Amino acid sequence: MNLAQEVPKELKKFAAVMDKLAYRNGSYSDVFSDNLDYMLACFLTTGDKERAEQLQKKYKGEYALFDELLKEYIMCMNDVLGGNKSWYDGLGTIYETISSHWKSSALGQFFTPCALVDAMTFMTLGEDEQGFGKRVLDNCCGSGRMLISAHAHAPGNYQFGSDIDPICTKMTAINMMLHGCVGEVSCMDSLAYTWKFGYRINTHLNRVGVPTIEHIEKFEDSYFYVKDKECKVVEPPKPKERGKYEPAKMEPTILQNGQMSLF
């Protein structure tokens, strides 16, 4: 069994190239993760020379196949979005296929089905949400399906995502970039409030028309950053009667962009 046999028709050429790479270069999960790094480097404004050299050393003569993977994926996106679909998450589909068929894989997540994603989008965003520069936030973004669906339904808004999984963060960055979303995604634990890395997506798209990805160098530059001293938890008053408690209250803080936060 190989990957090309398990994926939908539109992804078979892409998967066939992954089969070649995985045959002699480790697991599908390793190849998939390395491919995400390669795709990111191709669109990073700074490139990623160090990662490119690591991949060249690892894959040797087959390193050129990553360029073929990128070409096949863009052609797949072009064909699918040229049909009757307004968004497409091929990376998420590949990710799920690998995790469900190869037990040795390091992957292990399954994402919200596309039809349900669109249903949730329609329930959340009304017809008047288009083009008003509002902010769409998904704190457990997975491969970014909710964000690209929201963009397809109501373009002109800003998309922001975060996920604790580095692979999910990278998939979301690529998906947002290819779909023309403007915003950012961070790899972080939103509950523990620990940040690892992040990307700013298509910052210059409206001005120059070129899709780009930029590194967010430090947490303070991220949309998700809130100073600890601005976040206060108000302790609940002592119960007047035994067994009766009032819930704790969170004092909201206002970010620089005007969004209310309860971090």
XYZ file of C-alpha atoms in Angstrom:
263
model
C 0.000 0.000 0.000
C 1.272 3.453 -0.874
C 0.027 6.977 -0.331
C -1.080 7.548 -3.931
C -3.584 4.697 -3.577
C -5.213 6.231 -0.498
C -5.740 9.888 -1.411
C -8.459 11.560 -3.514
C -7.963 11.779 -7.276
C -6.759 15.387 -7.292
C -3.871 14.566 -4.906
C -2.566 11.393 -6.570
C 0.272 13.051 -8.514
C 1.419 14.875 -5.391
C 1.223 11.660 -3.351
C 3.141 9.718 -6.008
C 6.114 12.051 -5.541
C 5.879 11.575 -1.766
C 5.944 7.816 -2.348
C 9.280 8.194 -4.163
C 10.771 10.235 -1.336
C 9.454 8.031 1.470
C 10.632 4.811 -0.205
C 14.288 5.502 0.536
C 14.223 8.382 2.995
C 12.269 7.376 6.073
C 8.622 7.573 7.062
C 5.812 9.475 5.367
C 5.525 11.693 8.425
C 9.187 12.732 8.096
C 8.829 13.492 4.392
C 5.598 15.402 4.965
C 7.166 17.537 7.709
C 10.256 18.214 5.570
C 8.052 19.186 2.652
C 6.259 21.766 4.796
C 9.634 23.311 5.673
C 10.577 23.387 1.987
C 7.284 25.025 0.967
C 7.601 27.616 3.719
C 11.174 28.442 2.704
C 10.048 29.046 -0.881
C 7.689 31.812 0.230
C 9.551 33.221 3.236
C 10.772 36.735 2.465
C 14.133 35.779 3.990
C 14.295 32.242 2.608
C 15.773 29.536 4.851
C 19.279 28.655 3.672
C 20.114 26.616 6.771
C 17.060 24.362 6.428
C 17.657 23.988 2.691
C 21.196 22.774 3.326
C 19.929 20.278 5.912
C 17.402 18.867 3.445
C 19.990 18.695 0.656
C 22.314 16.719 2.926
C 19.508 14.367 4.002
C 17.928 13.671 0.589
C 21.005 14.115 -1.640
C 20.068 13.523 -5.292
C 16.352 13.311 -4.503
C 16.241 16.807 -2.999
C 14.964 18.098 -6.356
C 11.763 16.115 -5.806
C 10.648 18.736 -3.278
C 10.428 21.222 -6.121
C 8.249 18.723 -7.969
C 6.061 18.330 -4.864
C 5.511 22.075 -4.718
C 4.643 22.219 -8.412
C 2.174 19.341 -8.150
C 0.485 20.851 -5.109
C 0.031 24.269 -6.713
C -1.366 22.619 -9.851
C -3.759 20.619 -7.669
C -4.914 23.802 -5.917
C -5.386 25.529 -9.261
C -7.511 22.686 -10.624
C -9.687 22.331 -7.525
C -10.269 26.041 -6.937
C -10.942 26.492 -10.635
C -13.945 24.216 -10.209
C -16.846 24.702 -7.836
C -14.882 24.853 -4.556
C -14.045 28.128 -2.851
C -11.332 26.670 -0.599
C -9.336 23.470 -0.390
C -7.156 21.868 2.278
C -5.081 19.259 0.456
C -2.335 19.382 3.075
C -4.807 18.497 5.813
C -6.117 15.603 3.721
C -2.597 14.219 3.216
C -1.885 14.660 6.936
C -5.013 12.726 7.939
C -4.337 9.958 5.411
C -0.809 9.387 6.701
C -1.906 9.371 10.340
C -4.730 6.914 9.731
C -2.891 4.375 7.535
C 0.674 4.303 8.840
C 0.705 3.480 12.532
C 4.413 4.322 12.898
C 3.648 7.891 11.861
C 4.352 10.700 14.296
C 1.159 12.365 13.165
C -2.090 11.827 15.015
C -4.793 14.403 14.394
C -8.065 14.485 12.526
C -9.696 17.701 11.412
C -13.265 18.957 11.190
C -14.934 17.664 7.977
C -15.159 20.297 5.246
C -18.966 20.350 5.104
C -19.157 20.973 8.850
C -16.498 23.690 8.582
C -18.631 25.549 6.027
C -21.773 25.076 8.135
C -20.016 26.600 11.135
C -18.737 29.455 8.975
C -22.227 30.289 7.721
C -23.590 30.223 11.268
C -20.799 32.458 12.566
C -20.319 35.003 9.776
C -23.271 36.915 8.405
C -23.609 38.434 4.970
C -22.466 41.835 6.252
C -19.075 40.561 7.432
C -17.386 40.892 4.035
C -14.578 43.361 3.540
C -14.886 45.290 6.778
C -11.438 44.501 8.159
C -12.782 42.493 11.076
C -10.678 39.874 12.832
C -11.386 36.159 12.583
C -9.676 34.099 15.281
C -9.205 30.334 15.710
C -7.203 29.335 18.796
C -6.991 25.647 17.823
C -6.654 26.096 14.099
C -5.384 22.653 13.026
C -4.593 22.958 9.324
C -6.426 26.285 9.110
C -9.702 25.068 7.618
C -11.910 27.399 9.639
C -9.792 30.385 8.657
C -9.656 29.719 4.922
C -13.367 28.882 4.901
C -14.103 32.183 6.641
C -11.937 33.989 4.087
C -13.725 32.307 1.189
C -17.117 33.258 2.655
C -16.199 36.783 3.765
C -13.009 38.091 2.121
C -11.492 41.346 3.288
C -11.178 40.411 6.940
C -8.033 39.485 8.891
C -7.396 35.850 9.824
C -5.515 34.842 12.988
C -4.765 31.296 14.102
C -2.798 29.477 16.753
C -2.088 25.820 17.477
C 0.170 23.957 19.889
C 1.338 21.581 17.118
C 4.223 22.908 14.930
C 3.057 20.872 11.914
C -0.448 22.333 12.174
C 0.973 25.836 12.471
C 3.031 25.361 9.307
C 0.083 23.894 7.368
C -2.075 26.832 8.393
C 0.570 29.326 7.278
C 0.807 27.689 3.835
C -2.973 27.341 3.477
C -3.547 30.972 4.425
C -0.849 32.148 2.042
C -2.137 30.159 -0.944
C -5.751 31.242 -0.339
C -4.875 34.933 -0.151
C -5.615 35.358 3.557
C -3.994 38.265 5.378
C -3.099 37.748 9.034
C -0.845 35.552 11.147
C -0.515 32.170 12.814
C 1.435 31.252 15.950
C 2.615 27.961 17.388
C 1.667 28.325 21.030
C -0.199 26.872 23.955
C -3.108 29.279 24.331
C -3.935 27.970 27.814
C -0.441 28.000 29.309
C 0.313 31.140 27.268
C 3.654 29.816 25.968
C 4.743 30.870 22.468
C 7.207 28.999 20.219
C 7.199 30.680 16.805
C 4.899 32.398 14.366
C 4.379 33.648 10.815
C 2.874 36.798 9.362
C 0.933 36.011 6.183
C 0.571 38.097 2.984
C 1.433 41.399 4.657
C 2.152 43.058 1.304
C -0.423 41.204 -0.806
C -2.831 44.105 -1.280
C -0.005 46.437 -2.314
C 2.219 44.309 -4.545
C 0.052 41.245 -5.245
C 2.743 38.742 -4.209
C 1.975 36.043 -1.597
C 4.551 36.010 1.189
C 5.288 34.524 4.596
C 7.392 36.324 7.204
C 8.848 35.112 10.484
C 7.541 36.710 13.661
C 10.800 37.158 15.511
C 9.509 37.474 19.076
C 6.262 36.990 20.982
C 5.927 40.728 21.619
C 5.435 41.232 17.864
C 2.610 38.696 17.725
C -1.080 39.479 17.655
C -1.492 37.138 20.634
C 0.890 38.951 22.952
C -0.582 40.539 26.051
C 1.533 41.879 28.916
C 1.141 39.850 32.086
C 0.708 42.946 34.223
C -2.322 43.972 32.143
C -4.109 40.712 32.920
C -5.753 40.641 36.304
C -7.871 37.936 37.859
C -10.344 39.316 40.351
C -10.788 36.896 43.210
C -14.401 36.057 44.036
C -15.759 37.482 47.286
C -16.008 35.138 50.226
C -19.341 33.356 50.332
C -21.911 34.993 52.559
C -23.515 31.672 53.257
C -22.037 28.239 53.316
C -22.243 26.488 49.953
C -22.964 29.627 47.909
C -20.122 30.892 45.704
C -19.918 33.536 43.019
C -17.771 32.819 39.939
C -14.437 34.557 39.430
C -14.493 37.512 37.059
C -11.880 38.303 34.409
C -11.053 41.922 33.715
C -10.637 42.378 29.954
C -7.648 44.186 28.533
C -7.594 46.010 25.218
C -4.885 45.099 22.727
C -3.224 47.678 20.513
C -5.404 46.638 17.590
C -8.549 47.277 19.574
C -9.525 43.669 20.170
C -10.794 42.674 23.580
C -8.923 39.853 25.228
C -9.427 37.797 28.374
C -5.973 36.163 28.447
